[in-house]
Every structure is written in structure tokens, then in C-alpha cells.
Amino acid sequence: MIVLGIDTSCDDTSVAVVSQDRGVLSSVVNSQVSLHHPYGGVVPELASREHIRNIVPVAEEALAKAEIRMTDLDGIAVTVGPGLVGSLLVGLHYARGLAWAGGLPMVGVNHLEGHILSILLEEDAPSFPFTVLTVSGGHTSLYFVEGPGVYRTLGQTRDDAAGEAFDKVAKILGLGYPGGPVIERLAGSGSRDRIDFPRAMLGPESLEFSFSGLKTAVALFVDRWKTAPSEMADIRIEDIAASFQEAVCDVLASKLFKAAEQTGALSVVAAGGVACNGALRERLRREGSTRRIQTFWPRPAYCTDNAAMIAMAGMVRLATGERADLSTDVRSRFPVDDLPAMGSAEGIQANP
Ligand code: KG4
Ligand code: ZN
């Protein structure tokens, strides 16, 4: 089976071709980062207009790179939520047009299910059940994954997502958008225990997150740092970045392993844009080996928003006969807990 995946849930126009036998044949992502950069965040209307401009060339590039024609496809998988409604509609309408014109089956995919199953794009993937932390600019959630399509939300953020905290702290420090990569780079030459920023654990057994207090603590600290530089002359921006990153990693790692403990899962996965972070990966690797829990994360290109993960999730759904009709609509909010269960994901795990 060969599936075309489409994701336009936020600010990236992504199209990918994934084959059941040969893995990811192409994955094209057209980033809008430079468009939104001056605003310090995504401007929804600009994002939708940019998707309209980009969707056809991105899809053509994905098919060309995969050396696949429309007639070789067996189905289309498109993100229908959660996300920005105007952006989602561009992908869905394009997918509908393709499905209708090509007489192809189409399936609507939950973007978070894409992140949850993105690890199946890698050869080194866990067997079910496992616990996943999806951590991006819009989400910070823990799920117990019993099998394909069977997800239980264990906890999520009460306020900001972890990626949002990276982006806001970068803005406070005047580093631009997106904040994660630049903070990680600066943190590499900073001292992570220089400043003791707060870690919101919200109770010993809690699997919920809160990052707004940390963001405020950094903002207050930076205010003092800027207005009374002589008192803090030995503190560098690198130290602030490293101490902030350490506080986020502490919370994410401790909650992910707590989730594994509570569910009895022997494997944990970190996915989503923030899971690109090297310090977080290192932390999970170390703690996993101490606790004898296997740790997994997709390569960076499958952590940040991409359509290969959507094609992957859609392929399993298409294989079990699921179909979306042409009247399918998008959903800005779309919890994964009540998705229909799927059949076996065996055999479509490996990436060549
Ligand atoms: O998954 P993603 O591409 O988009 C969604 O938000 O769905 O994630 C983007 C987020 C941004 O907030 C960005 O700052 C963060 O992921 N990010 C990182 C890193 N790379 C991207 N955060 C920390 N360290 C990184 N290396
Ligand atoms: Zn995402």
C-alpha cells in the first residue's frame, strides 16, 4: 500500500509519500518560519494564505521525489484536527479534490495520533504498549498507547506547552522564533545549575504540566538582569538559556518516567518538536538506562510537524477499512481518547 499524507495543521505545509513495504519515499515540509518570525508566533490568517500558495507545489514535489504518480497511490491521509481551522481546511479541501479526481479512498487523521505513531516510521520502534510524551509548540501531553488507535490521555499541560515556553523565553531574551533550537544552541555553552528556576511538579503523583510559572520566573529574572547588570555581572545569557532548559527537561523527564511507572510500560517515547532537544534526549537516555526502561524518539525530521507521520497513521486506518467521506470536516479541538481502534500495525513499522 502507498499512501499520500497531507498536514497543514499549523504553520508548515507538509506532504509525504509512505509505502507499506519501502517506508518513507518522500517527506516534504515547506516551513513558514520566516513569514511568522517578525510576529514572534504564528499568525493564523497568514498561515492559511501561505498554505493555499504552497500546497500544490509541495504535493508535486513529494510525488516527484518519491517517483510516484497519482495512479500509483492507494489512498490519501489528511490531518483533520486539532489545529488552526483555516489551515486545516486548506489540506482537507486539497485532499478531497485529489481523492475525488483520482477515485482514491481518503481517511482523516488526528494530528496528535500522527505524533504518537511517528516512532513507527523508525526501524528502532517499541512494541505495544508504550508511554508517549508529545511535546511541541501547541501540546505537552502524556499518553498510554495500548495499541494502534487505543490511547489514554494520562496528563497534559494546564497552561503553556513546553515548546511555547521555549518560544516565549526566546522572545524575552530577544532571540526570535522558534525559540527551541536557538535556546538549545546557547545552552550548550551555559551553566545549567547557575539559576534555580522553578519546576512545577503539581503533586508527587501528578502527570499534569504547567510552564507559565517558569516563563514568568524567567521574565522577572531577565528584568532584574537587564536593570541591575552590576549585581549579576557574572551571569551570561547562555547560563539563563541552560538553566531554563534544565528546568524544562527535569519536569518532562520526571513526568514521563512517572507515567511509565504508573502504567507499567517498559518503553517510553518522546515525540514532537521539543523532542529534537539534545539535552532532553540525553537526560531520557541516562534515566532510562538507570531505570531499565527503553527510550525511543523519532529522528528530528519526524519529531517536528511532518506528513510522513500522518501517512503512517492513515495507512493503518485505511488498511483496516476506515474511510472518510467527502463531507468530512475539520476540528480545532480533537482529543485522541475517543478515536476508533485500529487493526494490527504489524509490517509497516520499518523505515528502509
Ligand atoms: O512539533 P512542532 O514542529 O510544531 C508544533 O508545535 O506542533 O514543534 C515546534 C516547537 C516550537 O515551539 C519549537 O521551539 C520547539 O518545538 N523546538 C524545540 C527544539 N526544536 C524545536 N524545543 C527545544 N529544543 C529544540 N531543539
Ligand atoms: Zn505537531
mmCIF file of N, CA, C and O and ligand atoms in Angstrom, residues 111 115 136-138 163-164 166-167 178-181 184 272-274 276-277 303-305, ligand 1:
data_model
loop_
_atom_site.group_PDB
_atom_site.id
_atom_site.type_symbol
_atom_site.label_atom_id
_atom_site.label_comp_id
_atom_site.label_asym_id
_atom_site.label_seq_id
_atom_site.Cartn_x
_atom_site.Cartn_y
_atom_site.Cartn_z
ATOM 1 N N HIS A 111 -3.938 14.822 14.236
ATOM 2 C CA HIS A 111 -2.526 15.240 14.220
ATOM 3 C C HIS A 111 -1.744 14.635 15.395
ATOM 4 O O HIS A 111 -0.579 14.244 15.245
ATOM 5 N N HIS A 115 1.725 12.258 15.757
ATOM 6 C CA HIS A 115 2.911 12.361 16.631
ATOM 7 C C HIS A 115 3.093 11.081 17.458
ATOM 8 O O HIS A 115 4.211 10.597 17.633
ATOM 9 N N SER A 136 5.351 19.755 21.988
ATOM 10 C CA SER A 136 5.584 20.624 20.836
ATOM 11 C C SER A 136 5.212 22.053 21.195
ATOM 12 O O SER A 136 5.056 22.381 22.369
ATOM 13 N N GLY A 137 5.043 22.891 20.169
ATOM 14 C CA GLY A 137 4.675 24.283 20.424
ATOM 15 C C GLY A 137 3.230 24.420 20.883
ATOM 16 O O GLY A 137 2.877 25.389 21.537
ATOM 17 N N GLY A 138 2.406 23.427 20.539
ATOM 18 C CA GLY A 138 0.989 23.507 20.886
ATOM 19 C C GLY A 138 0.560 22.512 21.946
ATOM 20 O O GLY A 138 -0.525 22.648 22.519
ATOM 21 N N GLY A 163 7.025 23.744 24.293
ATOM 22 C CA GLY A 163 7.608 24.455 23.148
ATOM 23 C C GLY A 163 7.262 25.935 23.185
ATOM 24 O O GLY A 163 8.073 26.793 22.829
ATOM 25 N N GLU A 164 6.036 26.210 23.649
ATOM 26 C CA GLU A 164 5.600 27.604 23.791
ATOM 27 C C GLU A 164 6.488 28.315 24.807
ATOM 28 O O GLU A 164 6.844 29.487 24.629
ATOM 29 N N PHE A 166 9.634 27.564 25.463
ATOM 30 C CA PHE A 166 10.892 27.836 24.762
ATOM 31 C C PHE A 166 10.734 29.081 23.882
ATOM 32 O O PHE A 166 11.615 29.957 23.857
ATOM 33 N N ASP A 167 9.611 29.156 23.160
ATOM 34 C CA ASP A 167 9.405 30.285 22.240
ATOM 35 C C ASP A 167 9.264 31.599 23.002
ATOM 36 O O ASP A 167 9.806 32.628 22.595
ATOM 37 N N PRO A 178 11.499 30.215 15.815
ATOM 38 C CA PRO A 178 11.133 29.483 17.027
ATOM 39 C C PRO A 178 12.282 29.445 18.019
ATOM 40 O O PRO A 178 13.451 29.487 17.641
ATOM 41 N N GLY A 179 11.922 29.350 19.296
ATOM 42 C CA GLY A 179 12.925 29.507 20.347
ATOM 43 C C GLY A 179 13.753 28.271 20.657
ATOM 44 O O GLY A 179 14.910 28.380 21.079
ATOM 45 N N GLY A 180 13.162 27.075 20.456
ATOM 46 C CA GLY A 180 13.828 25.845 20.883
ATOM 47 C C GLY A 180 15.254 25.702 20.383
ATOM 48 O O GLY A 180 16.199 25.579 21.179
ATOM 49 N N PRO A 181 15.449 25.736 19.057
ATOM 50 C CA PRO A 181 16.802 25.489 18.545
ATOM 51 C C PRO A 181 17.830 26.519 19.034
ATOM 52 O O PRO A 181 18.954 26.156 19.380
ATOM 53 N N GLU A 184 18.626 25.956 22.704
ATOM 54 C CA GLU A 184 19.480 24.764 22.850
ATOM 55 C C GLU A 184 20.932 25.096 22.486
ATOM 56 O O GLU A 184 21.875 24.675 23.169
ATOM 57 N N GLY A 272 7.373 15.012 18.901
ATOM 58 C CA GLY A 272 7.015 16.433 18.804
ATOM 59 C C GLY A 272 8.280 17.283 18.773
ATOM 60 O O GLY A 272 9.372 16.812 19.127
ATOM 61 N N GLY A 273 8.139 18.531 18.358
ATOM 62 C CA GLY A 273 9.281 19.418 18.116
ATOM 63 C C GLY A 273 10.296 19.506 19.249
ATOM 64 O O GLY A 273 11.501 19.486 19.021
ATOM 65 N N VAL A 274 9.820 19.583 20.501
ATOM 66 C CA VAL A 274 10.744 19.732 21.632
ATOM 67 C C VAL A 274 11.580 18.456 21.830
ATOM 68 O O VAL A 274 12.680 18.502 22.398
ATOM 69 N N CYS A 276 13.270 17.119 19.748
ATOM 70 C CA CYS A 276 14.536 17.278 18.998
ATOM 71 C C CYS A 276 15.657 17.677 19.950
ATOM 72 O O CYS A 276 16.834 17.572 19.608
ATOM 73 N N ASN A 277 15.291 18.180 21.113
ATOM 74 C CA ASN A 277 16.275 18.774 22.024
ATOM 75 C C ASN A 277 17.284 17.736 22.542
ATOM 76 O O ASN A 277 16.908 16.736 23.159
ATOM 77 N N CYS A 303 10.049 14.386 14.254
ATOM 78 C CA CYS A 303 9.574 14.968 15.521
ATOM 79 C C CYS A 303 8.793 16.238 15.239
ATOM 80 O O CYS A 303 7.675 16.425 15.722
ATOM 81 N N THR A 304 9.392 17.135 14.452
ATOM 82 C CA THR A 304 8.675 18.366 14.103
ATOM 83 C C THR A 304 7.556 17.992 13.135
ATOM 84 O O THR A 304 7.527 16.885 12.589
ATOM 85 N N ASP A 305 6.639 18.926 12.931
ATOM 86 C CA ASP A 305 5.470 18.611 12.118
ATOM 87 C C ASP A 305 5.875 18.108 10.743
ATOM 88 O O ASP A 305 6.740 18.699 10.087
HETATM 89 O O1 KG4 B 1 6.075 19.788 16.502
HETATM 90 P P1 KG4 B 1 6.406 21.178 16.092
HETATM 91 O O2 KG4 B 1 7.216 21.357 14.829
HETATM 92 O O3 KG4 B 1 5.113 22.022 15.844
HETATM 93 C C1 KG4 B 1 4.027 22.062 16.695
HETATM 94 O O4 KG4 B 1 4.061 22.922 17.592
HETATM 95 O O5 KG4 B 1 3.110 21.217 16.502
HETATM 96 O O6 KG4 B 1 7.112 21.879 17.319
HETATM 97 C C2 KG4 B 1 7.571 23.193 17.282
HETATM 98 C C3 KG4 B 1 8.043 23.562 18.676
HETATM 99 C C4 KG4 B 1 8.449 25.025 18.815
HETATM 100 O O7 KG4 B 1 7.868 25.533 19.993
HETATM 101 C C5 KG4 B 1 9.968 24.953 18.937
HETATM 102 O O8 KG4 B 1 10.510 26.000 19.710
HETATM 103 C C6 KG4 B 1 10.173 23.604 19.579
HETATM 104 O O9 KG4 B 1 9.187 22.773 19.024
HETATM 105 N N1 KG4 B 1 11.509 23.070 19.290
HETATM 106 C C7 KG4 B 1 12.438 22.837 20.233
HETATM 107 C C8 KG4 B 1 13.595 22.391 19.540
HETATM 108 N N2 KG4 B 1 13.317 22.344 18.206
HETATM 109 C C9 KG4 B 1 12.022 22.760 18.075
HETATM 110 N N3 KG4 B 1 12.408 22.979 21.556
HETATM 111 C C10 KG4 B 1 13.530 22.680 22.244
HETATM 112 N N4 KG4 B 1 14.677 22.285 21.654
HETATM 113 C C11 KG4 B 1 14.767 22.115 20.320
HETATM 114 N N5 KG4 B 1 15.891 21.716 19.755
#
